[in-house]
PDB file of C-alpha atoms in Angstrom:
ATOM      1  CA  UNK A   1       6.816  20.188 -11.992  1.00 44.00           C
ATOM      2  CA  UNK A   2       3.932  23.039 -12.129  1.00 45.00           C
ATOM      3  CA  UNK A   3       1.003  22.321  -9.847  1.00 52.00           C
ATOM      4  CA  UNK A   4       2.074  19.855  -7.770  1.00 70.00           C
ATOM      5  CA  UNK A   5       5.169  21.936  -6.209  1.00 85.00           C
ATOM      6  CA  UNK A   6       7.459  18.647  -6.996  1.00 92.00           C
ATOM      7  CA  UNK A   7      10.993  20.195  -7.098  1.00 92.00           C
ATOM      8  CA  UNK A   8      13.932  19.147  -8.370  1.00 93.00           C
ATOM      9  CA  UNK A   9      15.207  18.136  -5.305  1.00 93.00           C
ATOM     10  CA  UNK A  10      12.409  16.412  -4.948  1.00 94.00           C
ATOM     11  CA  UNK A  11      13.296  14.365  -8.091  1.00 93.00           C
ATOM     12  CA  UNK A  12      16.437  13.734  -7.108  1.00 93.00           C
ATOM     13  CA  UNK A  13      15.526  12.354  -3.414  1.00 93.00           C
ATOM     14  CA  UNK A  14      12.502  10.231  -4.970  1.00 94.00           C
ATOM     15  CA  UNK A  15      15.616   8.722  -7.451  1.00 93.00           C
ATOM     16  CA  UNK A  16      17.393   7.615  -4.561  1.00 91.00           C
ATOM     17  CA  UNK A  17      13.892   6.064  -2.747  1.00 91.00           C
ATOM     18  CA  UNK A  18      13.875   3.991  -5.907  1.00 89.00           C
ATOM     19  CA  UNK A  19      16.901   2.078  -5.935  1.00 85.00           C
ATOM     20  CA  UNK A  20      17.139  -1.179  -4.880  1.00 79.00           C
ATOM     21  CA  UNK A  21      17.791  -1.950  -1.425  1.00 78.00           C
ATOM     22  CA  UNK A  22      20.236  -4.506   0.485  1.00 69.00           C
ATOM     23  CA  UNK A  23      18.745  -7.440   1.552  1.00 61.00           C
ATOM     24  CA  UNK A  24      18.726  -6.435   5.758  1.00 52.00           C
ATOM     25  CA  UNK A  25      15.652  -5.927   6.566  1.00 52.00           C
ATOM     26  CA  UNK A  26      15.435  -7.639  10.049  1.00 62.00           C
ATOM     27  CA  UNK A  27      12.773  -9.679   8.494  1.00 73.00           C
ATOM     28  CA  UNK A  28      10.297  -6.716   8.107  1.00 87.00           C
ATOM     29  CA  UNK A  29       8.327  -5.275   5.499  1.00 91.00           C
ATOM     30  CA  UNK A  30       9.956  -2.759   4.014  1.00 93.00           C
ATOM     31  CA  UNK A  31      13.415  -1.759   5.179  1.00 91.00           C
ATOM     32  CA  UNK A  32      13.746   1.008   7.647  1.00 91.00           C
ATOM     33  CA  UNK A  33      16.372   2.764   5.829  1.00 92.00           C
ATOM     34  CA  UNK A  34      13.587   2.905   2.562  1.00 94.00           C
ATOM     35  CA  UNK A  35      10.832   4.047   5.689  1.00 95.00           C
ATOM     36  CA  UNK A  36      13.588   6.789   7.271  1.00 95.00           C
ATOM     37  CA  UNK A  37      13.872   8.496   3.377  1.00 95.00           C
ATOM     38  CA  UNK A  38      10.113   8.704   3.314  1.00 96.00           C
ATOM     39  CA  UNK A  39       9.427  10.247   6.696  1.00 96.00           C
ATOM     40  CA  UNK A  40      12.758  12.792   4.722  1.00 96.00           C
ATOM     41  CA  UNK A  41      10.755  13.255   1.810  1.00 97.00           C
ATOM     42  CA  UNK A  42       7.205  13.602   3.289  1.00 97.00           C
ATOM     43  CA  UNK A  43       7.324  14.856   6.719  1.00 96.00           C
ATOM     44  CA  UNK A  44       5.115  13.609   9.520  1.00 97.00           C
ATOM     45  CA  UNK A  45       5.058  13.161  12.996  1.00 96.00           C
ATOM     46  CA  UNK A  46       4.850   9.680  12.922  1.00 95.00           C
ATOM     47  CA  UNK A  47       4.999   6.995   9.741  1.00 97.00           C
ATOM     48  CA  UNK A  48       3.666   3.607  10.451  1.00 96.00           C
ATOM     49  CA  UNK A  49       3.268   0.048   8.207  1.00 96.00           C
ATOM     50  CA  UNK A  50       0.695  -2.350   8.900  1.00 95.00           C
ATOM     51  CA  UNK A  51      -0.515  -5.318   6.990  1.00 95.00           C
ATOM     52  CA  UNK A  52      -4.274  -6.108   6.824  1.00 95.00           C
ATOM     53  CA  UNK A  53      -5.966  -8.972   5.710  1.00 95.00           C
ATOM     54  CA  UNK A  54      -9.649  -7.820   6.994  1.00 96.00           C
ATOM     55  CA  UNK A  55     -11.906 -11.098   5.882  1.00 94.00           C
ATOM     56  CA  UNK A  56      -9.801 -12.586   8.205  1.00 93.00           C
ATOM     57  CA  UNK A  57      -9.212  -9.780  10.410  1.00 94.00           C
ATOM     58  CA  UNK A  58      -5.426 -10.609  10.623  1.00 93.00           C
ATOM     59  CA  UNK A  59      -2.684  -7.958  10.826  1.00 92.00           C
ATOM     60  CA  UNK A  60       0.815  -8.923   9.568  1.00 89.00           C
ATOM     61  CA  UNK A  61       3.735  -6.388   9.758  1.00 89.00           C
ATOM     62  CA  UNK A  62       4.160  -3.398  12.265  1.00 90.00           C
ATOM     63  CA  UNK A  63       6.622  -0.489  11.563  1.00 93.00           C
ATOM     64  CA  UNK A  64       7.054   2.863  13.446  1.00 93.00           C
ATOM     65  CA  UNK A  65       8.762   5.565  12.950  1.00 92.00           C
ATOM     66  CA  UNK A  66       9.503   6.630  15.810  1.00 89.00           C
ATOM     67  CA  UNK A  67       8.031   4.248  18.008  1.00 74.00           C
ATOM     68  CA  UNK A  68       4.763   4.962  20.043  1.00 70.00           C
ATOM     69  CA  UNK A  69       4.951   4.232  23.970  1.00 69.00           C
ATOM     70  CA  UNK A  70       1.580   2.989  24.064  1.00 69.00           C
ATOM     71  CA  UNK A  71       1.604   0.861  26.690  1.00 74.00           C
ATOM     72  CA  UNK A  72      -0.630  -2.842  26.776  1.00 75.00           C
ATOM     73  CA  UNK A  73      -3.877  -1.921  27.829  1.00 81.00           C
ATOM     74  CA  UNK A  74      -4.123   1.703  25.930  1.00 85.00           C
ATOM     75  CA  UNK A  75      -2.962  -0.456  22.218  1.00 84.00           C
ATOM     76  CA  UNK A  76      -5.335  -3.203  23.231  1.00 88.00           C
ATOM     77  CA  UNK A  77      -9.073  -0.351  23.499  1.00 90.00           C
ATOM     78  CA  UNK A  78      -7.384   1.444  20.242  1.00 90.00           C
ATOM     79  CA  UNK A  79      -7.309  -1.926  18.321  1.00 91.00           C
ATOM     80  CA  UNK A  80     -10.918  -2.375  20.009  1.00 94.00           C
ATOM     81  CA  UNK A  81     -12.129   1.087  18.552  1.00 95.00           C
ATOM     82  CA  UNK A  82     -10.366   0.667  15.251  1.00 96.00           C
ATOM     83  CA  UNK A  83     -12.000  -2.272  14.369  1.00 95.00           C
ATOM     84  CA  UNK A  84     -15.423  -1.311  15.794  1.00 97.00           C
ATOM     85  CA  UNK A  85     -15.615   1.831  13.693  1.00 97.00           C
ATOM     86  CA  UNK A  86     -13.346   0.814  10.467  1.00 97.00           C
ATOM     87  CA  UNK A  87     -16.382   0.512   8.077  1.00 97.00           C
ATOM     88  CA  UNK A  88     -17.752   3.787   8.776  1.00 96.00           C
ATOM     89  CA  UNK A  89     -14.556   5.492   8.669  1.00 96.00           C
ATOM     90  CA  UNK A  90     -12.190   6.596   5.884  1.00 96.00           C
ATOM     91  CA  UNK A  91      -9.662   3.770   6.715  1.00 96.00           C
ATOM     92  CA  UNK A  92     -12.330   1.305   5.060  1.00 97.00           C
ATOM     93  CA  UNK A  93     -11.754   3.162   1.419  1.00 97.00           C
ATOM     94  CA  UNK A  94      -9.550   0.385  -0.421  1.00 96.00           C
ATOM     95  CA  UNK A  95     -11.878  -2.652   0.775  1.00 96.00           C
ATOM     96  CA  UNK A  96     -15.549  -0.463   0.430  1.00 96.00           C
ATOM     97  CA  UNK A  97     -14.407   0.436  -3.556  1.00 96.00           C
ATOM     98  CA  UNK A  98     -11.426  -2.013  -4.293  1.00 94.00           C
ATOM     99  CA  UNK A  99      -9.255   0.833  -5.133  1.00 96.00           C
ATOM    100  CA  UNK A 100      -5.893   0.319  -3.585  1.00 95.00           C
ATOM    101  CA  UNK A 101      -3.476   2.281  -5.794  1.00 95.00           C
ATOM    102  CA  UNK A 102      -4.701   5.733  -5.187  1.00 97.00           C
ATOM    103  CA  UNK A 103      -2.999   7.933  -2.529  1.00 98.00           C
ATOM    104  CA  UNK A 104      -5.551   9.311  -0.161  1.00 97.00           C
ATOM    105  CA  UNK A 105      -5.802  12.031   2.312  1.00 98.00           C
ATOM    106  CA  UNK A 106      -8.786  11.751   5.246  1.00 97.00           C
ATOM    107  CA  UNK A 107      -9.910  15.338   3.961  1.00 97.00           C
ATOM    108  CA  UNK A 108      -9.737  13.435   0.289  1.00 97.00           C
ATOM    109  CA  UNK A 109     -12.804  11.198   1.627  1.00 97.00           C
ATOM    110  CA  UNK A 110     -13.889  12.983   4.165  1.00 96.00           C
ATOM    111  CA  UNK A 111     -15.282  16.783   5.441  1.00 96.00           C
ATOM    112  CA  UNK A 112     -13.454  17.919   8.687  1.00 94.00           C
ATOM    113  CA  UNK A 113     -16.820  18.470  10.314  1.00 95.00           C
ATOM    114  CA  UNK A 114     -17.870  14.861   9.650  1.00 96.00           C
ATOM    115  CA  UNK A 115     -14.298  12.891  10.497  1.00 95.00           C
ATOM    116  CA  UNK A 116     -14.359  15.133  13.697  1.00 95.00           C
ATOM    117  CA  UNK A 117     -17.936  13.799  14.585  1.00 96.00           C
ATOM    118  CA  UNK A 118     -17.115  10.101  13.310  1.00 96.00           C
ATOM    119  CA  UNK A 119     -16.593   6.952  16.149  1.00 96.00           C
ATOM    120  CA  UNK A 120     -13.021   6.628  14.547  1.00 97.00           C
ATOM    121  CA  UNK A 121     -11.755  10.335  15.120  1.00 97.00           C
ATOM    122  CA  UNK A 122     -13.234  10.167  18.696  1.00 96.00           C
ATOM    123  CA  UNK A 123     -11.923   6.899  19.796  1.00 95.00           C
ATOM    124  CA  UNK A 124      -8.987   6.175  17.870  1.00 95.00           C
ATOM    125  CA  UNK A 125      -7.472   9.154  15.809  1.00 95.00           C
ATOM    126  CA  UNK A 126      -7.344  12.089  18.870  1.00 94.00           C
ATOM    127  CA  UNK A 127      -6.737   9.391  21.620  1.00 92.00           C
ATOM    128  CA  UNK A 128      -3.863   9.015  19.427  1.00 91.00           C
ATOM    129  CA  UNK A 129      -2.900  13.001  18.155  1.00 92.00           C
ATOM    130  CA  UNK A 130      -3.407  12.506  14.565  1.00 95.00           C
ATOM    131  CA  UNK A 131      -5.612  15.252  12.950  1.00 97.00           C
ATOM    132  CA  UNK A 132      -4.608  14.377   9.354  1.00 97.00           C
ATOM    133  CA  UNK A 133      -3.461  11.082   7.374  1.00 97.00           C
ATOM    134  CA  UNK A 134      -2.232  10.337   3.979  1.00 98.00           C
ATOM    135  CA  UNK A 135      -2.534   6.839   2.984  1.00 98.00           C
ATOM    136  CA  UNK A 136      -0.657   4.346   0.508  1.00 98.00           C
ATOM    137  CA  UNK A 137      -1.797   0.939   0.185  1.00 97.00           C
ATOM    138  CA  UNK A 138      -0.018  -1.976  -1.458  1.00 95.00           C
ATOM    139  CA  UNK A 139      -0.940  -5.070  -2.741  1.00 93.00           C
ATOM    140  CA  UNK A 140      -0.470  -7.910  -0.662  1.00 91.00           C
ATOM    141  CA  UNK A 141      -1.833 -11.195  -2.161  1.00 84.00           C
ATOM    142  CA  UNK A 142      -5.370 -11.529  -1.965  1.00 85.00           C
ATOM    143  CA  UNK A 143      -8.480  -9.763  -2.068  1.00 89.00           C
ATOM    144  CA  UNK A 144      -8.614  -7.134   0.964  1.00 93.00           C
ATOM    145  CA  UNK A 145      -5.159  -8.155   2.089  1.00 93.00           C
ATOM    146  CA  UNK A 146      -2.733  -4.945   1.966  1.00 96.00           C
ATOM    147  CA  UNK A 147       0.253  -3.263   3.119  1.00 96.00           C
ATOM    148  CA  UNK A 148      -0.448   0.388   4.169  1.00 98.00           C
ATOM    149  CA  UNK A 149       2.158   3.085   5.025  1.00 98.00           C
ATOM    150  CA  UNK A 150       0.027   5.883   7.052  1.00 98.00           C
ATOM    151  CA  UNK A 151       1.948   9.344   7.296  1.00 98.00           C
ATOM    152  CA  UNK A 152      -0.042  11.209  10.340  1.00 97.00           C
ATOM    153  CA  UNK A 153       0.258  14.789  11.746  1.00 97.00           C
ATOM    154  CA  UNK A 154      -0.805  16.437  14.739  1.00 96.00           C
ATOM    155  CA  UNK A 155      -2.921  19.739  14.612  1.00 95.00           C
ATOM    156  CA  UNK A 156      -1.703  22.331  11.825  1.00 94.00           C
ATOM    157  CA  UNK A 157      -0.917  21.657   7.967  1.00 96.00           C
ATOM    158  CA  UNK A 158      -2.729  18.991   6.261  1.00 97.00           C
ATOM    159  CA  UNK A 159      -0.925  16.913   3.832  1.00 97.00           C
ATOM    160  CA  UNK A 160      -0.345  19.009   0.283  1.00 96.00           C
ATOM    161  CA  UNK A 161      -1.013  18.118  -2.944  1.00 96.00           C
ATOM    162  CA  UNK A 162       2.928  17.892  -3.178  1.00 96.00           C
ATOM    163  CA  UNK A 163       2.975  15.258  -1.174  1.00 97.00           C
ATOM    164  CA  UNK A 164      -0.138  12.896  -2.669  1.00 97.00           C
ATOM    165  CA  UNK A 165       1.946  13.210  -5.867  1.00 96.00           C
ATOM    166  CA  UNK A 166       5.234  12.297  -4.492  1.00 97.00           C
ATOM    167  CA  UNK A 167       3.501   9.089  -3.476  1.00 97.00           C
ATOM    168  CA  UNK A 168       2.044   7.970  -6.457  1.00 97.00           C
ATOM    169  CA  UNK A 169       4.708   8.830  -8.358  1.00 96.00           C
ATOM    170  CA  UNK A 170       6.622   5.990  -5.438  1.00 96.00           C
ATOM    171  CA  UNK A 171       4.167   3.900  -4.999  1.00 96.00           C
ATOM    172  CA  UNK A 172       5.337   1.315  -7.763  1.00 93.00           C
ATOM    173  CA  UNK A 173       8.255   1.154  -6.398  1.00 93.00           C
ATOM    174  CA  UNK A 174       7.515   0.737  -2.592  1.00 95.00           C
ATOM    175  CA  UNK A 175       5.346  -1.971  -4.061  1.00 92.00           C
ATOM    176  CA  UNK A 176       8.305  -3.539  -6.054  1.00 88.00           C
ATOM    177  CA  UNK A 177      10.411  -3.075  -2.376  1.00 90.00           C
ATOM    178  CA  UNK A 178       7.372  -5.194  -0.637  1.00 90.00           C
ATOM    179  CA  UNK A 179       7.667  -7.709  -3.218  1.00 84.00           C
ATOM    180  CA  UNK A 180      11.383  -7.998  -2.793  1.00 81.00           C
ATOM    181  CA  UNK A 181      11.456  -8.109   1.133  1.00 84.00           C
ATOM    182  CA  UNK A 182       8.680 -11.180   0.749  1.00 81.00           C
ATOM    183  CA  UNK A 183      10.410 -12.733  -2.010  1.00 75.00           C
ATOM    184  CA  UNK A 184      13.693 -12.782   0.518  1.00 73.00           C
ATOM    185  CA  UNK A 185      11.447 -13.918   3.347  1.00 73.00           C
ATOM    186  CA  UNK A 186       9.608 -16.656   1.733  1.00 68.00           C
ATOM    187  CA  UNK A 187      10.553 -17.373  -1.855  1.00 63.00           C
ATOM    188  CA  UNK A 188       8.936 -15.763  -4.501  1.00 61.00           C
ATOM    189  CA  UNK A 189       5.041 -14.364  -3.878  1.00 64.00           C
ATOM    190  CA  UNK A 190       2.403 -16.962  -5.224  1.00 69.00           C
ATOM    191  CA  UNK A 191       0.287 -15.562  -7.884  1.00 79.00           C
ATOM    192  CA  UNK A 192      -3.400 -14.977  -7.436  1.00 81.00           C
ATOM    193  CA  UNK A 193      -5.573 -17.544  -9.166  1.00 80.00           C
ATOM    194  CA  UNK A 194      -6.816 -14.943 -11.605  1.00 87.00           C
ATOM    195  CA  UNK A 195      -2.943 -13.919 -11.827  1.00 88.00           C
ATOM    196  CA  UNK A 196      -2.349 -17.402 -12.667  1.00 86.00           C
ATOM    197  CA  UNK A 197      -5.272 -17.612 -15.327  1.00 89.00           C
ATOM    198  CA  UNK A 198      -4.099 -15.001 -16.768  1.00 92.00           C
ATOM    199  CA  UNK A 199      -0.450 -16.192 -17.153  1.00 90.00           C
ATOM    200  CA  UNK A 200      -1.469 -19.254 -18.726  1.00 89.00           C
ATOM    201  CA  UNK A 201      -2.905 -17.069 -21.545  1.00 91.00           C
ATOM    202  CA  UNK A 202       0.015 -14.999 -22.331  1.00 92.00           C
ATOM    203  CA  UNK A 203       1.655 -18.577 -22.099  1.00 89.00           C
ATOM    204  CA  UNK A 204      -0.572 -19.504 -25.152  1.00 88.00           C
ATOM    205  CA  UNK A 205       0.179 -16.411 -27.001  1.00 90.00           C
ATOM    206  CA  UNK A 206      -2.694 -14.350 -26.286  1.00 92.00           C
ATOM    207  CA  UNK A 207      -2.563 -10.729 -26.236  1.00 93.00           C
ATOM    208  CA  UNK A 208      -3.955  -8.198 -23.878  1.00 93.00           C
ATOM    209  CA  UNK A 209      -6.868  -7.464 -26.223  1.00 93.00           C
ATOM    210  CA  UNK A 210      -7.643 -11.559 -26.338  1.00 94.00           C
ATOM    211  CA  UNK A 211      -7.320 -11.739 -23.109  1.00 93.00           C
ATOM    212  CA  UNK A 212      -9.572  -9.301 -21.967  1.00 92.00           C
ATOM    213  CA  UNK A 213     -12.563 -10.493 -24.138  1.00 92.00           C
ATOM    214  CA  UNK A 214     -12.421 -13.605 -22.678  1.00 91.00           C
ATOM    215  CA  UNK A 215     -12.416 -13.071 -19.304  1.00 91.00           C
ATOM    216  CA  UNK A 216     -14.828  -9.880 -19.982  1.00 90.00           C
ATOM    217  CA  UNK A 217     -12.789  -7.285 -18.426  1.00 89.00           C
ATOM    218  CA  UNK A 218     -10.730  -3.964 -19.558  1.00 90.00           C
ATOM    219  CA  UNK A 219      -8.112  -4.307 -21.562  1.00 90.00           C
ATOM    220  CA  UNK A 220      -6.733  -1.339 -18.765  1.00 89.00           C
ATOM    221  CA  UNK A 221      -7.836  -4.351 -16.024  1.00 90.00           C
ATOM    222  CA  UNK A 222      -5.201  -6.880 -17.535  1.00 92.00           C
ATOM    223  CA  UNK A 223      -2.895  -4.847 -17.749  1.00 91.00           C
ATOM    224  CA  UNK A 224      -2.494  -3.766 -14.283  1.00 89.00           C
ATOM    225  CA  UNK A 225      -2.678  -7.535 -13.274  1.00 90.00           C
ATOM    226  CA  UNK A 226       0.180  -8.172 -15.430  1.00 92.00           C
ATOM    227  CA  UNK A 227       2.090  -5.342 -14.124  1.00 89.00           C
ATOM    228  CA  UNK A 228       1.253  -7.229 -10.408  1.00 86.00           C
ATOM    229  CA  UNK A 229       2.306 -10.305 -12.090  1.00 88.00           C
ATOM    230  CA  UNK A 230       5.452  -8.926 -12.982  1.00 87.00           C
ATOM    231  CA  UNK A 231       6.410  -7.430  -9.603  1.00 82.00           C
ATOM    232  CA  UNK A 232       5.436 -10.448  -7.386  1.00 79.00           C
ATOM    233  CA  UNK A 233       7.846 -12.459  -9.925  1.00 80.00           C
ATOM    234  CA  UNK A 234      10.413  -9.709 -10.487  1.00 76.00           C
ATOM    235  CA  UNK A 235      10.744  -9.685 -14.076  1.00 83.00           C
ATOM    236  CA  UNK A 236       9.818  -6.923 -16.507  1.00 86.00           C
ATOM    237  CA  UNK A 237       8.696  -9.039 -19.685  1.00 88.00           C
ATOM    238  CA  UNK A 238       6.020 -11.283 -20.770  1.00 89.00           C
ATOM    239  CA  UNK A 239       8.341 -13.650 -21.529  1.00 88.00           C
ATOM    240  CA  UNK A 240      10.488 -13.570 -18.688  1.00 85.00           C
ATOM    241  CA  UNK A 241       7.408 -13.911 -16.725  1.00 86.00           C
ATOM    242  CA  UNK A 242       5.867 -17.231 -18.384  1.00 85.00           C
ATOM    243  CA  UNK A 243       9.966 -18.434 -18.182  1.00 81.00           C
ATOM    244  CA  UNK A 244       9.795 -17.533 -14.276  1.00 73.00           C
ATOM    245  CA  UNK A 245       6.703 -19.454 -12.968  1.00 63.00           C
ATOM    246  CA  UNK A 246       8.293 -22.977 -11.150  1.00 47.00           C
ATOM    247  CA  UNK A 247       6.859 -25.808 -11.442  1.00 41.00           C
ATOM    248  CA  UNK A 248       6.369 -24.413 -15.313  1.00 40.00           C
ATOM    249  CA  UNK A 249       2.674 -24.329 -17.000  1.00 37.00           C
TER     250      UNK A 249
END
C-alpha cells in the first residue's frame, strides 16, 4: 500500500480488528481482547482508554494496557497537572477545532522544542515516560464528550506514518465497537438533538442535498452525522434507521 508502508499482513491483522466481538467486555469500553490486537498491530509501551466529557470535566472509562503502578497520591498531582495545562497542550486538539476523527501524533501539532518546553510535557508527559503519543478519538454523545485510545512510547521512534494510517483506516470500526459495548451496557445510544433533527427529515423523505440547505450546512456535514446516526443505532440504511428509532417519529 505505497507510502504508507501498510503491508499485507497488515491487511490481514486490521481484517481480524474488524470483526465483531463477543459480548464480554467486563462492562468496559472496548473489549480488551479488541485493545490487546491494537497494542499487536501498533506497538507501544503502554495503550490507554479514557472517556472525557470536559464541559463537565467528567472522565468515564479507564483501560490500560499493561497497567501503570501509580500509586494514590502520584495519579492524584498528574490528574492535577493534566487538567491545569490541557488547553495549552496538544491533548486539547479535538475540543480547540472540533475535529475528532483525525488521527494525531504530538509532533503532528506540535515542534519537539515547544512540547518539551510546554507545562504538560514537564508535569505530566516525562513524570510519566512518554516522549511521543498518537491519538484516536471517538465520538461519545455530546459535544466535547469522547473516547480516546492514546498509544505512548518512551524515548526513541516516534509513531510512523504507517501507523496514523492503520488507525484511520480502524477508526470506524473501533467507533462501531464503542457503540456496541454501550448499546450492551445501556440500550441503544440516544441520538444527539441535531441527530434527531436530522432523522426526522430523512423520515419525511428529504435527501442529503434538502437537508443540508435547510439546516445551512455541507452536504459532506450530513453525511457524517448520518453515518453517526447509523452506528449509535446499528443499522446501515436510511431506512433501517428511521424503522429503528423507539418510541417511533
Amino acid at each position: 500500500m505505497g507510502q504508507t508502508g501498510i503491508s499485507d499482513l497488515d491487511v490481514r491483522r486490521m481484517l481480524t480488528i474488524a470483526r465483531t466481538y463477543g459480548e464480554d467486555t467486563d462492562g468496559e469500553a472496548l473489549p480488551w481482547e479488541l485493545l490487546h490486537e491494537l497494542k499487536a498491530l501498533v506497538p507501544c509501551d503502554m495503550l490507554s482508554v479514557s472517556g472525557q466529557d470536559t464541559p463537565r470535566w467528567e472522565f468515564f472509562a479507564d483501560q490500560e494496557l499493561p497497567g501503570h503502578p501509580w500509586g494514590d497520591m502520584e495519579a492524584v498531582a498528574l490528574g492535577v497537572a493534566y487538567r491545569e495545562h490541557y488547553w495549552d497542550s496538544t491533548c486539547s486538539y479535538p475540543d480547540r477545532t472540533g475535529d475528532i476523527v483525525s488521527v494525531t501524533r504530538t509532533s503532528d501539532l506540535a515542534a519537539d522544542r515547544d512540547h518539551h518546553q510546554s507545562g504538560m510535557y514537564s508535569d505530566f508527559d516525562r513524570p510519566s515516560g512518554v516522549e511521543h503519543e498518537i491519538r484516536v478519538c471517538l465520538d461519545a454523545g455530546g459535544p466535547q464528550r469522547t473516547l480516546r485510545l492514546l498509544f505512548t512510547r518512551g524515548p526513541g521512534s516516534d509513531f510512523t506514518d504507517r501507523d496514523v494510517a492503520v488507525l484511520t483506516l480502524l477508526r470506524p470500526h473501533l467507533q462501531a465497537a464503542y457503540v456496541a459495548a454501550e448499546r450492551r451496557r445501556r440500550g441503544l445510544l440516544p441520538l444527539t438533538t441535531r441527530q434527531r433533527e436530522i432523522l426526522q427529515y430523512v423520515a419525511a423523505g428529504y435527501s442529503n442535498g434538502q437537508i443540508a440547505r435547510r439546516l445551512e450546512v455541507s452536504e459532506a456535514t450530513v453525511r457524517k452525522h448520518l453515518e453517526n446516526i447509523f452506528a449509535r443505532l446499528e443499522v446501515t440504511s436510511r431506512t433501517a434507521a428511521v424503522a429503528r428509532l423507539n418510541p417511533p417519529l
